[in-house]
Each structure stands twice: as structure tokens, then as C-alpha cells.
mmCIF file of C-alpha atoms in Angstrom:
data_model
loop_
_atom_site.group_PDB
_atom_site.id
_atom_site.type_symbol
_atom_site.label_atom_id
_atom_site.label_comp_id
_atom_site.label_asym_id
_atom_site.label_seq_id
_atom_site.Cartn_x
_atom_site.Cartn_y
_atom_site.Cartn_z
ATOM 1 C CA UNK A 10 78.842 120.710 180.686
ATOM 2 C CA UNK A 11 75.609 121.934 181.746
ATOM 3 C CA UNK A 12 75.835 124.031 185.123
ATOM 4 C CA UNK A 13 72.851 122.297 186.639
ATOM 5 C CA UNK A 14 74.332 118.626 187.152
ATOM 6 C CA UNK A 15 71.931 115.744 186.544
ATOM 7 C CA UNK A 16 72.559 114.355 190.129
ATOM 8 C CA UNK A 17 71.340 117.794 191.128
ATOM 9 C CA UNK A 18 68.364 117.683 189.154
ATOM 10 C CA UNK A 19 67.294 114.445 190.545
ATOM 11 C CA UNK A 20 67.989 114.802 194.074
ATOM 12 C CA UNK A 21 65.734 117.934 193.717
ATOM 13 C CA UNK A 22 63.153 116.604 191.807
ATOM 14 C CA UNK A 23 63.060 113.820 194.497
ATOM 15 C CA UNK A 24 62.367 116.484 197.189
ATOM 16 C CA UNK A 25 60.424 118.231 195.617
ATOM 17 C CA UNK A 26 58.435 115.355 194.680
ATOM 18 C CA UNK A 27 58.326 114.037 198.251
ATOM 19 C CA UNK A 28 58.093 117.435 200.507
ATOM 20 C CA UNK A 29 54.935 119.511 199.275
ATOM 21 C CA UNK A 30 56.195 122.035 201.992
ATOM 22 C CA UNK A 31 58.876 122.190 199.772
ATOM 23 C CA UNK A 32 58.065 122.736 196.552
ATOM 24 C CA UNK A 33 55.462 125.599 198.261
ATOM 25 C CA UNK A 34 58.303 127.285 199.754
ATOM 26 C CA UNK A 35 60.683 126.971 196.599
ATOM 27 C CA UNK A 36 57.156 128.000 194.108
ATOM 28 C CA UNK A 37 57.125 131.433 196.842
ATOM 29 C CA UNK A 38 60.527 132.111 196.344
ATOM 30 C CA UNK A 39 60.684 132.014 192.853
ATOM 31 C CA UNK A 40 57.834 133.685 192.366
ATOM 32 C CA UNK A 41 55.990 131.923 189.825
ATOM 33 C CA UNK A 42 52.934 134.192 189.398
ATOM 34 C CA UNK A 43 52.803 135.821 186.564
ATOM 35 C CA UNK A 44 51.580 138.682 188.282
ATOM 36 C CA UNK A 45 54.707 139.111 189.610
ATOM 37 C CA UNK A 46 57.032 138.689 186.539
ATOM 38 C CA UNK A 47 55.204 139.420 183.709
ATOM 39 C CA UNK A 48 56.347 143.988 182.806
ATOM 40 C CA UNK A 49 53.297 146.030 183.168
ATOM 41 C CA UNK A 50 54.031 147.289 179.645
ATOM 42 C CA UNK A 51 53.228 143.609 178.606
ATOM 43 C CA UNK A 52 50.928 142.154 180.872
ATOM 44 C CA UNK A 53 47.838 143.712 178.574
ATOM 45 C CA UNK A 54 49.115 141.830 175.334
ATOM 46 C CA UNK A 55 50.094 138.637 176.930
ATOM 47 C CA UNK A 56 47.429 136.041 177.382
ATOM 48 C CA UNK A 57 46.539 135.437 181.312
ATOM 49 C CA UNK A 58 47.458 132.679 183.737
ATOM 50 C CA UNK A 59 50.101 130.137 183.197
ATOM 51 C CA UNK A 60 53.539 130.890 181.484
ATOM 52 C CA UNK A 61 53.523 130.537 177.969
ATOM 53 C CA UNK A 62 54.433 126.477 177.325
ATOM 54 C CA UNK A 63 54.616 126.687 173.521
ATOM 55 C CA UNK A 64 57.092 127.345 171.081
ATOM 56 C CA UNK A 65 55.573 128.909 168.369
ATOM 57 C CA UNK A 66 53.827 131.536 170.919
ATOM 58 C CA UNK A 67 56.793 132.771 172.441
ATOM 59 C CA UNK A 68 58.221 133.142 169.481
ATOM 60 C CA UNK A 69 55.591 135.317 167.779
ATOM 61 C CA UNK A 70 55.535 137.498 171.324
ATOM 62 C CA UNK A 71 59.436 137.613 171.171
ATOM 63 C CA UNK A 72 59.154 139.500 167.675
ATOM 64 C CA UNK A 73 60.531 143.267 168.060
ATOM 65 C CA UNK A 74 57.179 145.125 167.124
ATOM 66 C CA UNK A 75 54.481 147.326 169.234
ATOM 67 C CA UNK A 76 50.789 147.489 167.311
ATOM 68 C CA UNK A 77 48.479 146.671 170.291
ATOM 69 C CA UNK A 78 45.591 145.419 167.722
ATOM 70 C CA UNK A 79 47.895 142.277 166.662
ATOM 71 C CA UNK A 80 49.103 141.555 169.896
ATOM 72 C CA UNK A 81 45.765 141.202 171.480
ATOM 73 C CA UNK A 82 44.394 139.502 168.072
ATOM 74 C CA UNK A 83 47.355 136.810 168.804
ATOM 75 C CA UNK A 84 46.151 136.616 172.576
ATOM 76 C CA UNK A 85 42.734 136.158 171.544
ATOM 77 C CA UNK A 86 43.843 133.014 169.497
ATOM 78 C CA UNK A 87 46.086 132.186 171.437
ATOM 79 C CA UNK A 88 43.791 131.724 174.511
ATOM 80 C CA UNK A 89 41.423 129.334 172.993
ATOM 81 C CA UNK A 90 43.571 126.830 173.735
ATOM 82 C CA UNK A 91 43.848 127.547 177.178
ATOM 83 C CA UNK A 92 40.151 127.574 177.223
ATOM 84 C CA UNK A 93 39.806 124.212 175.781
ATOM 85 C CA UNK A 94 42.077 123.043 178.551
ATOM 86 C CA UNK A 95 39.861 123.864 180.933
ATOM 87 C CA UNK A 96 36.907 121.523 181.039
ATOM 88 C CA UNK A 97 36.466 122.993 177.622
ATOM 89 C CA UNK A 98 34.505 126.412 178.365
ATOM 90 C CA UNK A 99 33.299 127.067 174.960
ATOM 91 C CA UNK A 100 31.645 130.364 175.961
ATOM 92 C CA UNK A 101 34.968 131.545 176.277
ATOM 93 C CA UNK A 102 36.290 130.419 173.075
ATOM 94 C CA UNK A 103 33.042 132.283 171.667
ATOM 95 C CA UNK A 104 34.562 135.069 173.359
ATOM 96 C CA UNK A 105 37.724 134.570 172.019
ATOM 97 C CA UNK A 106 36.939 134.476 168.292
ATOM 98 C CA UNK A 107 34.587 137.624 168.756
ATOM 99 C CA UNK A 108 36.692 139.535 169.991
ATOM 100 C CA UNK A 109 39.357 138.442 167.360
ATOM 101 C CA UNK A 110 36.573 139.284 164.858
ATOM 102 C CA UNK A 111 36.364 142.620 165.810
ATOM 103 C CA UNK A 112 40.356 143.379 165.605
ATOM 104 C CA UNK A 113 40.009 142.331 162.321
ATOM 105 C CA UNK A 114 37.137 144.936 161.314
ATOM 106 C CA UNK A 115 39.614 147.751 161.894
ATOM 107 C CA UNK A 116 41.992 146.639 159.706
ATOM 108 C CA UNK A 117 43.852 149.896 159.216
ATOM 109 C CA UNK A 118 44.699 150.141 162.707
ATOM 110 C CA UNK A 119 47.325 146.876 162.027
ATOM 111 C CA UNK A 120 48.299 148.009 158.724
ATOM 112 C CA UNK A 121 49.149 151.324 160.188
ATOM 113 C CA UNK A 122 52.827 149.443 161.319
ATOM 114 C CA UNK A 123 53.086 147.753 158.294
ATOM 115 C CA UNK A 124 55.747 149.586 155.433
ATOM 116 C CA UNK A 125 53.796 150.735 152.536
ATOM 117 C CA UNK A 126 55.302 147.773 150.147
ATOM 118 C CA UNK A 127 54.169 145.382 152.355
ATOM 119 C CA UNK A 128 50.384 146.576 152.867
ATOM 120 C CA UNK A 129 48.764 144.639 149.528
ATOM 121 C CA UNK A 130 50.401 141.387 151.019
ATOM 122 C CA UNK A 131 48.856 142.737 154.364
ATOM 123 C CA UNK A 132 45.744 143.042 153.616
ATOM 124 C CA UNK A 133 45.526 139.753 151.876
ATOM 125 C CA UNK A 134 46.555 138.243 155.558
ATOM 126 C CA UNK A 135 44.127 140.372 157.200
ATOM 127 C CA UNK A 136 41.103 138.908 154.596
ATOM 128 C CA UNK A 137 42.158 135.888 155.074
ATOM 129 C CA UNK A 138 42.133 135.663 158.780
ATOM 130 C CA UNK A 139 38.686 137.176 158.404
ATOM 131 C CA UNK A 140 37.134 134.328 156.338
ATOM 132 C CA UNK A 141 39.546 131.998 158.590
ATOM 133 C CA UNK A 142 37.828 133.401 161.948
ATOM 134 C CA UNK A 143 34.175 132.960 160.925
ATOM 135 C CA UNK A 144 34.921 129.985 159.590
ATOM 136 C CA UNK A 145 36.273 128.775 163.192
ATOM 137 C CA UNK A 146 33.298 130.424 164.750
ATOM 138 C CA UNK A 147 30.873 127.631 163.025
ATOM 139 C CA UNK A 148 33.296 124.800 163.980
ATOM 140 C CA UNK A 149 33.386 126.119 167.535
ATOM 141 C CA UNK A 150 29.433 125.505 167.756
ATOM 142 C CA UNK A 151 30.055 121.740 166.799
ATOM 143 C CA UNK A 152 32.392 121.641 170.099
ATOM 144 C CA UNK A 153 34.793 119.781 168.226
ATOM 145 C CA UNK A 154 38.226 120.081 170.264
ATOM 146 C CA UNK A 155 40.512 118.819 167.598
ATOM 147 C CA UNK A 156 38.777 120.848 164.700
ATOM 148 C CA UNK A 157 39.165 123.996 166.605
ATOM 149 C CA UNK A 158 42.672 123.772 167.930
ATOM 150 C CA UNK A 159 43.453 122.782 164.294
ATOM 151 C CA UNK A 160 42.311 125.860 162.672
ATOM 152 C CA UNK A 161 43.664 127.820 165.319
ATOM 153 C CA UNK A 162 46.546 126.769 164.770
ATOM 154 C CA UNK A 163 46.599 127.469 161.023
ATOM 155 C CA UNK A 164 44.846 130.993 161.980
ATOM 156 C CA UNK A 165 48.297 131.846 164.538
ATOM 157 C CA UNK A 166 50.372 130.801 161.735
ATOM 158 C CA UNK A 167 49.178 133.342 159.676
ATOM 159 C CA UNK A 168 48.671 136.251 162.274
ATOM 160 C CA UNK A 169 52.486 135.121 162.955
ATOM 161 C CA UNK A 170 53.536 135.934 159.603
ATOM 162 C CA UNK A 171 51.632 139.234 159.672
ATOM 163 C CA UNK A 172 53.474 140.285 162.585
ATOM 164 C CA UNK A 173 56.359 139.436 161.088
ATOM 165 C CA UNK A 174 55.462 142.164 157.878
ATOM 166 C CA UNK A 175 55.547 144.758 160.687
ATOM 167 C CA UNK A 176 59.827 144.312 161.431
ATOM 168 C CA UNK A 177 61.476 146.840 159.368
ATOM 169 C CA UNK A 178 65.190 146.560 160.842
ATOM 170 C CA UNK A 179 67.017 145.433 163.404
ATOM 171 C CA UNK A 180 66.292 146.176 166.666
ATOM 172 C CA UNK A 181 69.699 147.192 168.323
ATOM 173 C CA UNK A 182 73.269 147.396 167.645
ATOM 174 C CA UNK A 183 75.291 144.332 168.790
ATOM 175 C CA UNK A 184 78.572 145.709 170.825
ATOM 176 C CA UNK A 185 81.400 146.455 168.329
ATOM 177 C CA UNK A 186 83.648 143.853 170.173
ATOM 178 C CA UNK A 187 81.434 140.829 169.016
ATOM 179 C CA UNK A 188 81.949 141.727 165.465
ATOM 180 C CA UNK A 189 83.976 139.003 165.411
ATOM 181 C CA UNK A 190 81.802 136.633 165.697
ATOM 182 C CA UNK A 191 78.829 135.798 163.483
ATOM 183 C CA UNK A 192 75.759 137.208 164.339
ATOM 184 C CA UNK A 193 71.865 136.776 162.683
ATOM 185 C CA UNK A 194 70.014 139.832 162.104
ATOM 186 C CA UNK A 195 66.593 138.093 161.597
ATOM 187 C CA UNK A 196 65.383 134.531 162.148
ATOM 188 C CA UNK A 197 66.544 132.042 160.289
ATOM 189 C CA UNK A 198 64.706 128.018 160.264
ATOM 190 C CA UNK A 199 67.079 124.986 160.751
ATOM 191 C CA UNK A 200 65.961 121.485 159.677
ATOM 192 C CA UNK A 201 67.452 118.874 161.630
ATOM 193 C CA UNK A 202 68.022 115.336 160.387
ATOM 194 C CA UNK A 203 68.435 112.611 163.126
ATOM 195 C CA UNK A 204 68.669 108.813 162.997
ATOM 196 C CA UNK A 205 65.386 108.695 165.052
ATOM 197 C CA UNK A 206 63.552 111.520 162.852
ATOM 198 C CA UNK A 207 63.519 115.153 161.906
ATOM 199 C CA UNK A 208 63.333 118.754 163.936
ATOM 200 C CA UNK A 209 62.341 122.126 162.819
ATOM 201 C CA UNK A 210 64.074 124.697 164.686
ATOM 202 C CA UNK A 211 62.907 128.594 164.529
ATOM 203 C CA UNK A 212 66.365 130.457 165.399
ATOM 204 C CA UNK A 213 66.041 134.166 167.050
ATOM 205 C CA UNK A 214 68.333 136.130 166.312
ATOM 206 C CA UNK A 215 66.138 139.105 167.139
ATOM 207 C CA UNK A 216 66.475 137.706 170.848
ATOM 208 C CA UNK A 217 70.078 136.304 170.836
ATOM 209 C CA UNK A 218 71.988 137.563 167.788
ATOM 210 C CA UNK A 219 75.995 136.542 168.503
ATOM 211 C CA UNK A 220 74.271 133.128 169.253
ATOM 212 C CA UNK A 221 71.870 132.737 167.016
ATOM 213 C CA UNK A 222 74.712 133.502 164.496
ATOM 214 C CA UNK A 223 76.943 131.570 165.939
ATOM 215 C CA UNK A 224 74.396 128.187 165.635
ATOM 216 C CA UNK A 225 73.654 128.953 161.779
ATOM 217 C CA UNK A 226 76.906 129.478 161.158
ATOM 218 C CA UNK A 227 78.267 126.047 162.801
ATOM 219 C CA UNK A 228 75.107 124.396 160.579
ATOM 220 C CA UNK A 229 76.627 126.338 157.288
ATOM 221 C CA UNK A 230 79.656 124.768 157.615
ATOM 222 C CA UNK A 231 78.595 121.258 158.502
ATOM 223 C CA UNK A 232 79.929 120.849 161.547
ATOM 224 C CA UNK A 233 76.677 119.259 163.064
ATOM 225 C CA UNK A 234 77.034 116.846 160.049
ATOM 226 C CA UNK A 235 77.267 112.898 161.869
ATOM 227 C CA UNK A 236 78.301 114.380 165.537
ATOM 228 C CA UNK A 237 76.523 112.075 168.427
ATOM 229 C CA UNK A 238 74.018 113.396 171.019
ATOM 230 C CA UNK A 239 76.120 113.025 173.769
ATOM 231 C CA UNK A 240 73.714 113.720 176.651
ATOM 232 C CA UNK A 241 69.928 112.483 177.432
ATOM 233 C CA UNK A 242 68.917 112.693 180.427
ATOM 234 C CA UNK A 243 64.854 112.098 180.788
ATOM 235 C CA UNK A 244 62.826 115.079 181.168
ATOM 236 C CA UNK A 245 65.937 117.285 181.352
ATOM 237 C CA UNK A 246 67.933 117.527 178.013
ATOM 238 C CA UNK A 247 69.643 115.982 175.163
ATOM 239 C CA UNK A 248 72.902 117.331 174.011
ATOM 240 C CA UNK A 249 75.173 117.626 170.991
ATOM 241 C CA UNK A 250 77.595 119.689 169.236
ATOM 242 C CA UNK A 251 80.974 118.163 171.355
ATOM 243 C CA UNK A 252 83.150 117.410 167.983
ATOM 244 C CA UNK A 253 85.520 114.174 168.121
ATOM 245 C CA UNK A 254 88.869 114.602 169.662
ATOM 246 C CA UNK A 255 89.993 116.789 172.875
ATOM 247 C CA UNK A 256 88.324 119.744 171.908
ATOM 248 C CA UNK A 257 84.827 120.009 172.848
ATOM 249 C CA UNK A 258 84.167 123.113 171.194
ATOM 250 C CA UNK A 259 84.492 125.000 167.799
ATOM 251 C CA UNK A 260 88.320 125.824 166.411
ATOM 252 C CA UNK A 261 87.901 128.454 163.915
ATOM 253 C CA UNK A 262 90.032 127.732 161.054
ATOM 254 C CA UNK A 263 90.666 131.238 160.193
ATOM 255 C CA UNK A 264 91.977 132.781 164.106
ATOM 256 C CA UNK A 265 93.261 128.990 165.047
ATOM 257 C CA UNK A 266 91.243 129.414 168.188
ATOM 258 C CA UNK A 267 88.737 128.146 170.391
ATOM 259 C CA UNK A 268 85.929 130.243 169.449
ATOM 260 C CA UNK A 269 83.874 131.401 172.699
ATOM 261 C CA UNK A 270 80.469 132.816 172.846
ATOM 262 C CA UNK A 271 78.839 134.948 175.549
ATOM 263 C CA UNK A 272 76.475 134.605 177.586
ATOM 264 C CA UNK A 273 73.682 136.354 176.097
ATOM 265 C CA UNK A 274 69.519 137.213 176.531
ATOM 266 C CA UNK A 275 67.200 140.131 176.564
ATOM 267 C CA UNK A 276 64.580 140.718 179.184
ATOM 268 C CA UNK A 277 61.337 142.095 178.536
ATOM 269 C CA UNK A 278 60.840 145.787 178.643
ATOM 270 C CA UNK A 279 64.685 145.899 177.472
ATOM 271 C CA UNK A 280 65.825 147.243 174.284
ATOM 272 C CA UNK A 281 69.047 145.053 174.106
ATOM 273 C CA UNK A 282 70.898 142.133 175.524
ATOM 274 C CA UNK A 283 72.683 141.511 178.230
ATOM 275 C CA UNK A 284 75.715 139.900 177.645
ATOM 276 C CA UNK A 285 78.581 138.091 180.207
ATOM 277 C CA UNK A 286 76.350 138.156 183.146
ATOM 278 C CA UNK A 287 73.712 135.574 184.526
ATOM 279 C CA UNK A 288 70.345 137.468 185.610
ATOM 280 C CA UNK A 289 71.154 136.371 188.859
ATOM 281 C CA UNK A 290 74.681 137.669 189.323
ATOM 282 C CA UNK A 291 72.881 140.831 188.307
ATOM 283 C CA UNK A 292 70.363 140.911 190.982
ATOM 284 C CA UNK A 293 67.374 140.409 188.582
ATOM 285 C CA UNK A 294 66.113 137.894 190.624
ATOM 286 C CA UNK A 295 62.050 138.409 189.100
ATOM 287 C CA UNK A 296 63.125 139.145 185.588
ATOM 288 C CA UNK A 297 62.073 137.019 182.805
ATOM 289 C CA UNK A 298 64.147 136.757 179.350
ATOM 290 C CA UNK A 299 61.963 137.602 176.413
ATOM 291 C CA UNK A 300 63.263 133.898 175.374
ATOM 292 C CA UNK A 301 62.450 131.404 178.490
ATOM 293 C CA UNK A 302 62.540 127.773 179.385
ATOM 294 C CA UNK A 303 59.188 127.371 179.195
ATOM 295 C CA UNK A 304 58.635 125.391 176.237
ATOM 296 C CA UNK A 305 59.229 122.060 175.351
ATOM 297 C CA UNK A 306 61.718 121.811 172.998
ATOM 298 C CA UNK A 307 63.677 124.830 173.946
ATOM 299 C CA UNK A 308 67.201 125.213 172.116
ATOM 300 C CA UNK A 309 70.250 126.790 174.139
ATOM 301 C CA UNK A 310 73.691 127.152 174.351
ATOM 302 C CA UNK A 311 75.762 124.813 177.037
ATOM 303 C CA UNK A 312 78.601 126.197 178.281
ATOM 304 C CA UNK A 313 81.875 125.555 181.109
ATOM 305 C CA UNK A 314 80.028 125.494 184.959
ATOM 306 C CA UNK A 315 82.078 128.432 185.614
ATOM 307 C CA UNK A 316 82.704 130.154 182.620
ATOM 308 C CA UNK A 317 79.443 132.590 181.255
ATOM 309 C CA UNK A 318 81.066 133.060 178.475
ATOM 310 C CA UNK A 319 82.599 129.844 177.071
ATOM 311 C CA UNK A 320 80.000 128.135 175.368
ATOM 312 C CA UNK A 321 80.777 127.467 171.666
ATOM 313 C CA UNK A 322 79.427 124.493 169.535
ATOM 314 C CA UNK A 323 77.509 122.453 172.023
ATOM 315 C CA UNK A 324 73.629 123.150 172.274
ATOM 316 C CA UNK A 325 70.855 121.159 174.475
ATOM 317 C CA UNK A 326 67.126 120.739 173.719
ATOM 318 C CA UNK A 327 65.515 120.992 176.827
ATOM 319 C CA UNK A 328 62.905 118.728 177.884
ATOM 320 C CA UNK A 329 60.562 120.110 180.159
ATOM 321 C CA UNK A 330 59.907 119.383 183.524
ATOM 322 C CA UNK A 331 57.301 120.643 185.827
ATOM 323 C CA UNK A 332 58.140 119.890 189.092
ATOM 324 C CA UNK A 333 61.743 121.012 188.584
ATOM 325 C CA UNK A 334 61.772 123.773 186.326
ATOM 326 C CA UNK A 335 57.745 124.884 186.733
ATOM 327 C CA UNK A 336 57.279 127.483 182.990
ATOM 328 C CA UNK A 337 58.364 131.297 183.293
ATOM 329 C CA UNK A 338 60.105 130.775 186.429
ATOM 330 C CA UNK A 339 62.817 128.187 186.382
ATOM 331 C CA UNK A 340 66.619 127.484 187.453
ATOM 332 C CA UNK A 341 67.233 128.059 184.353
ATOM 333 C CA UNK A 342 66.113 131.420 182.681
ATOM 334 C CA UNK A 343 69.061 133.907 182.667
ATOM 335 C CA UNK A 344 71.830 131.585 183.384
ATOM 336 C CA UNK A 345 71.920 129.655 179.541
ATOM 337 C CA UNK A 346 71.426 131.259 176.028
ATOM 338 C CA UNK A 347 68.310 130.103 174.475
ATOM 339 C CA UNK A 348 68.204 130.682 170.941
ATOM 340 C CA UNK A 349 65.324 129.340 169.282
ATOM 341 C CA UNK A 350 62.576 126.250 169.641
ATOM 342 C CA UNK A 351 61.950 123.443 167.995
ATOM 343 C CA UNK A 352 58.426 123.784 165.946
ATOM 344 C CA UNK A 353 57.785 120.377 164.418
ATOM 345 C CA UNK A 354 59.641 117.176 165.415
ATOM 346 C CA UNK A 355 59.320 117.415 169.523
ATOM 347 C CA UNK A 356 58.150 113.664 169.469
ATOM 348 C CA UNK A 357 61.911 112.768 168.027
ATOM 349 C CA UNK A 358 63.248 114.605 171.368
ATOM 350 C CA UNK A 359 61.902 111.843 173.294
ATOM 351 C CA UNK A 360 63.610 109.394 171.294
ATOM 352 C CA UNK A 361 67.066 110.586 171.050
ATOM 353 C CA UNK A 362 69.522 108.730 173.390
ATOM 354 C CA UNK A 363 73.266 109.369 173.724
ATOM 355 C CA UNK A 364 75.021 107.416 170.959
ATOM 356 C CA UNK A 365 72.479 108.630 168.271
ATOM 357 C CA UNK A 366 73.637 111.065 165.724
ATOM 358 C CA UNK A 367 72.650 114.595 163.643
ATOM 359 C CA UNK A 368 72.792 113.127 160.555
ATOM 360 C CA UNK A 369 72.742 116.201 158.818
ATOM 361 C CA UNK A 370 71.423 119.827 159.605
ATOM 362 C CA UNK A 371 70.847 122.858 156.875
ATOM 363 C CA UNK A 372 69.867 126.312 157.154
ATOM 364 C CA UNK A 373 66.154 125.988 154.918
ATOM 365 C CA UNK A 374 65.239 129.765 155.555
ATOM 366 C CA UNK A 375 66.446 133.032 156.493
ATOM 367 C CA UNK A 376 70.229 132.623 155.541
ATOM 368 C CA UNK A 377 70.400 136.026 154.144
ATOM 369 C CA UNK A 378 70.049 137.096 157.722
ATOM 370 C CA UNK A 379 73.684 135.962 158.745
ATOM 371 C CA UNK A 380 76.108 138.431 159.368
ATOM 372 C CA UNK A 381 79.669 136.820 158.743
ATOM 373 C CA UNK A 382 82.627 137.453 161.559
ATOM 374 C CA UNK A 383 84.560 140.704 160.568
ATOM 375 C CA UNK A 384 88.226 138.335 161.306
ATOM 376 C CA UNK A 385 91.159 140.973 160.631
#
């Protein structure tokens, strides 16, 4: 059960629709400005204006490193898009890609966080996005939209897996009493089989290890394997992971018993979780996880209304919705476990009904990274 009921979210998206008063006085109390939730330690690296909407991006800022040159070589791509968005203002794409270009000539300022038996494979990424950027500097003069965002694309890819060249270990120790429970010291990708199509979903376990685990785990064994979407609610979420029979959530084999997961995030400008409590029992009223509701396609953990810590098997892709849950600033944030995003596939979301079923889901990358439950 999710803790914000559907009749909720309607009768509030129906005031908010209906009382712009409203939806000024609820946008002031959250505080939706990124100005005022966005850590001065990261405001320089993340792109300005509206909360970051896309997957893949957050996921590329959520990585645990700190070389300034990358992060502002991802913003520069990154913006482009925002540019285009905007009546197109091609002047400030050319900005953009210039500024990307000169990142790139200084190449030994982002190699200087890369471990010496990564650098060849480094450099060859750094070449490439060379070439890549002039390349998207002609196509930019053409003022061809879908050209542009195209290569960009492939361009953030790549600067993605650079930054990814840069992690040398993991970030933080996960409290000795969740050892028994499976955690994922890494990211691992999950390919998601439905009757209506196929997901890709990027799982963080950089962000959210004891869930992240948990999720890669459950898709290990099979358990996903034929279980119904339960849930669909329209431009909220669709739901699954509720096995047949009384018990809604995982029984480990092993222990007998239900097996429980905590409530768990990291906030930017922390160095670890926070586990068992929701950012607003905490009094972190303006804090934003590093891993927000923000993006189409968001994957999270559902859990009991009143239990933070008794979510197990069932997960939710969440659908966005402006009015309701406006990006970076949302009822949700701090009060569910998201875990990861779904990077290809996000047009399936909108098909999948209750009654329609995972037909199968497998772990296609990064299952080294899972840490198995230390079970006495």
C-alpha cells in the first residue's frame, strides 16, 4: 500500500487544478525553487532552472565522484536540451558545446580522478567526445532539433561512462545490522519483460544499497517471474511485486520470515543514508534526496502506510505528475525508497494496467555488485 492514497491524489489534484491560489500557496510552501533546495556545494555543477526531469541525468549526478571539469562538461550537455526547449535559443546551445569544447582541451584535469589502469580507456572517451563535440557543433548550425538532441544524447552516454571510470570503491559502510540483508555495492541494469513491452531499469545501489540489493536479489531468484501489476493508477503509478497468496511480501526461505526493508535515501551534501526515518519526521523539510521523484519512470519501494520500514517485494514506477507532485519538490521525496529509473521502455509504463504481468525480469549487468545476506 502506497501511503499517498489514490483518492487523496485526486481530490488534490482536483484542487489544485481548480484553485490557482492554491497551488501558489502549496508551490510557496514547498519551496520549489531550486534556489532554495539545491546544496551550495552543488548548485555550481548542476544545470540551472527546473528540477532535473530525466532519468539518465540524475543518475549520472547521483554517481559518488567530485572532478568539477566532468560535472560541468555533463551540465554543459546536459543544458542543450533545456535550451532547445525554450523557443530553441541556439546561441545558447553554441554556448553550450563551446564551453564543453574547452573542458575537453584540458584533458588531464579529468583524468587526474581517474585510477592509473583506467586512464588509456580514459583518454579514448575523452578523444572521442572531442571528435563527438565538433561534430555536434556543425549539426547545431543546421538548427536541426532532432539531430542535435540525438547526438547529445549519444555524447552524455559516453561522458556517463567516463564518470563512471572515476568510482574506485564504495562510498560508505552500510550499518552492520543490515548485513542481513542483501545489499548492491555498484549499479547493476535490470531488463524487464512485460506482456505490453520491455523496461530497462538502471539500479543505484550507490544511492540505496539494502534496497537496491534487495530488488536484484528478488529478480535473481525469479520471484518477479509471471506476478501481475496490481496497481495503475493514471499519472500516478503502476505496481507489482505482491506474490499470490496472503502474503504480500517476500518469505525468505532460509530465516522463514517476512523479510522487511528500511526505509532508506541519501541527501545531497551527505556522505551516507538515512535509514528508518522519513525526511519529514526528521525535520528536513527543504532537503532533497540525491535520488528524487522527478523523473518519469522513477522505481521505488512501496511499503505498509505506517510502517517506514516494512516494505519488501513490492515496487511502483511512478508516473509523473505536474500539478501534484511538481519535479525536486514533491509529496513524495523522503518518504519512499527510490532505487533506480527506468532508461528505455517508459512508453510501456503507459500501457501497463492492473491484470498485466512481468513476464520475466533478469539482472543483464552489474551482478557482481551484489552482496549476498550474511544469514547465521
Amino acid at each position: 500500500m502506497l501511503h499517498l492514497s489514490y483518492l487523496m491524489f485526486k481530490i488534490l489534484k482536483s484542487w489544485l487544478k481548480n484553485s490557482p491560489i492554491a497551488l501558489l500557496l502549496v508551490t510557496l510552501f514547498l519551496g520549489i525553487s531550486t534556489a532554495a533546495w539545491t546544496p551550495s556545494s552543488s548548485a555550481g555543477l548542476l544545470p540551472a532552472g527546473n528540477a532535473i526531469t530525466d532519468g539518465n541525468s540524475l543518475l549520472r549526478y547521483s554517481l559518488p565522484i567530485d572532478n568539477k571539469p566532468v560535472r560541468q562538461l555533463q551540465a554543459s550537455l546536459e543544458d542543450i536540451s533545456t535550451q532547445l526547449r525554450a523557443n530553441r535559443r541556439w546561441g545558447a546551445v553554441s554556448q553550450d558545446l563551446s564551453k564543453a569544447s574547452r573542458i575537453l582541451g584540458q584533458p588531464s584535469k579529468i583524468l587526474a580522478d581517474v585510477p592509473q589502469e583506467r586512464q588509456s580507456e580514459a583518454e579514448a572517451m575523452i578523444a572521442e567526445l572531442k571528435s563527438g563535440v565538433n561534430a555536434l557543433q556543425e549539426v547545431a548550425k543546421t538548427k536541426d532539433k532532432e539531430q542535435v538532441q540525438d547526438q547529445r544524447a549519444k555524447l552524455l552516454s559516453l561522458v556517463g561512462k567516463l564518470e563512471e571510470s572515476m568510482v574506485t570503491e564504495f562510498p560508505f559502510e552500510v550499518p552492520a545490522k543490515y548485513s542481513n540483508l542483501p545489499q548492491l555495492k555498484g549499479r547493476a541494469t535490470v531488463e524487464v519483460k512485460t506482456n505490453k513491452g520491455d523496461l530497462t531499469v538502471v539500479v543505484d545501489g550507490y544511492s540505496a544499497p539494502v534496497t537496491a540489493g534487495n530488488f536484484v536479489d528478488l529478480v535473481q531468484r525469479g520471484f518477479y517471474n509471471g506476478l501481475e501489476f496490481t496497481r495503475s493508477e493514471e499519472s500516478y503509478v503502476v505496481q507489482t511485486g505482491d506474490p499470490p497468496g496472503k502474503d504480500v511480501g517476500f518469505i525468505d526461505p532460509k530465516t522463514r520470515k517476512y523479510r522487511a526493508i528500511p526505509l532508506e535515501y541519501i541527501v545531497r551534501g551527505d556522505k551516507e543514508p538515512t535509514y528508518g526515518i522519513t525526511l519529514e519526521e526528521a525535520g528536513r523539510y527543504t532537503d532533497l534526496p540525491v535520488l528524487p521523484f522527478s523523473a518519469y519512470g522513477t522505481v521505488a519501494l512501496a511499503r505498509p502506510e505506517d510502517d517506514n520500514n516494512g516494505g519488501s517485494s513490492q515496487v511502483f514506477f511512478f508516473l509523473f505528475e505536474p500539478e501534484l507532485t511538481p519535479a525536486g519538490r514533491n509529496l513524495l521525496d523522503g518518504r519512499y525508497a527510490v532505487f533506480g529509473y527506468v532508461t528505455e521502455g517508459k512508453d510501456v509504463l503507459q500501457q501497463l494496467k492492473a491484470g498485466d504481468k512481468v513476464e520475466s525480469a533478469k539482472v543483464i549487468q552489474g551482478r557482481e555488485n551484489l552482496v549476498k545476506a550474511n544469514v547465521a
